Amino acid sequence: MDIRHCLLPSTLVLLAGCSNPQPPETERRPDPQAAAMREAIAQPLADAKAAAAATEEAAKAEQKAMQAADAAP
């Protein structure tokens, strides 16, 4: 058996094993750890925004009470 007879089939086997790379997925679900991390970061921010809104409402109510007290005499 000549080396040329072995080289051609082995080359064909190697080339058949190579294929085009698969394109990456366009949409991938986030990892569960990443979602938990995002939620852990977002929760304190939401609490801070709620506290800021409550503080602003209290300041407006206090301002109205002070204006009503000044206008009452």
Short mmCIF file of C-alpha atoms in Angstrom, two decimals:
data_model
loop_
_atom_site.label_atom_id
_atom_site.label_comp_id
_atom_site.label_asym_id
_atom_site.label_seq_id
_atom_site.Cartn_x
_atom_site.Cartn_y
_atom_site.Cartn_z
CA MET A 1 0.00 0.00 0.00
CA ASP A 2 1.43 3.28 -1.09
CA ILE A 3 1.51 6.40 1.15
CA ARG A 4 -0.60 8.25 -1.40
CA HIS A 5 -3.40 5.75 -0.93
CA CYS A 6 -3.44 6.45 2.83
CA LEU A 7 -3.01 10.20 2.56
CA LEU A 8 -6.11 10.86 0.48
CA PRO A 9 -8.64 9.05 2.74
CA SER A 10 -7.11 10.49 5.89
CA THR A 11 -7.29 14.01 4.42
CA LEU A 12 -10.93 13.49 3.48
CA VAL A 13 -11.74 12.28 7.01
CA LEU A 14 -10.04 15.31 8.54
CA LEU A 15 -11.83 17.73 6.22
CA ALA A 16 -15.18 16.07 6.90
CA GLY A 17 -14.65 16.68 10.62
CA CYS A 18 -14.28 20.40 10.05
CA SER A 19 -17.51 22.32 9.74
CA ASN A 20 -18.57 25.94 9.66
CA PRO A 21 -18.78 27.52 13.10
CA GLN A 22 -22.27 27.96 14.49
CA PRO A 23 -23.41 31.59 14.71
CA PRO A 24 -23.87 32.86 18.27
CA GLU A 25 -27.35 32.93 19.72
CA THR A 26 -28.96 36.31 19.25
CA GLU A 27 -30.95 36.18 22.46
CA ARG A 28 -29.70 34.44 25.51
CA ARG A 29 -31.48 34.15 28.81
CA PRO A 30 -29.52 35.70 31.67
CA ASP A 31 -27.86 33.42 34.12
CA PRO A 32 -29.86 32.87 37.32
CA GLN A 33 -27.01 34.33 39.34
CA ALA A 34 -26.99 37.47 37.20
CA ALA A 35 -30.74 37.90 37.67
CA ALA A 36 -30.38 37.50 41.43
CA MET A 37 -27.54 40.03 41.45
CA ARG A 38 -29.58 42.50 39.40
CA GLU A 39 -32.52 42.13 41.78
CA ALA A 40 -30.26 42.54 44.82
CA ILE A 41 -28.96 45.80 43.39
CA ALA A 42 -32.34 47.10 42.26
CA GLN A 43 -34.17 46.52 45.56
CA PRO A 44 -32.22 49.08 47.65
CA LEU A 45 -32.53 51.60 44.81
CA ALA A 46 -36.30 51.14 44.74
CA ASP A 47 -36.42 51.53 48.54
CA ALA A 48 -34.37 54.73 48.31
CA LYS A 49 -36.67 56.16 45.62
CA ALA A 50 -39.71 55.36 47.76
CA ALA A 51 -38.10 57.01 50.79
CA ALA A 52 -37.26 60.11 48.74
CA ALA A 53 -40.86 60.33 47.49
CA ALA A 54 -42.20 59.99 51.04
CA THR A 55 -39.82 62.71 52.25
CA GLU A 56 -40.95 65.06 49.49
CA GLU A 57 -44.61 64.43 50.34
CA ALA A 58 -43.93 65.12 54.03
CA ALA A 59 -42.11 68.35 53.15
CA LYS A 60 -45.03 69.50 50.97
CA ALA A 61 -47.51 68.71 53.75
CA GLU A 62 -45.39 70.60 56.28
CA GLN A 63 -45.12 73.58 53.93
CA LYS A 64 -48.90 73.66 53.48
CA ALA A 65 -49.41 73.47 57.24
CA MET A 66 -47.00 76.34 57.80
CA GLN A 67 -48.72 78.46 55.15
CA ALA A 68 -52.11 77.70 56.69
CA ALA A 69 -50.80 78.67 60.13
CA ASP A 70 -49.43 81.98 58.79
CA ALA A 71 -52.71 82.83 57.07
CA ALA A 72 -54.90 81.96 60.08
CA PRO A 73 -54.36 84.90 62.51
#
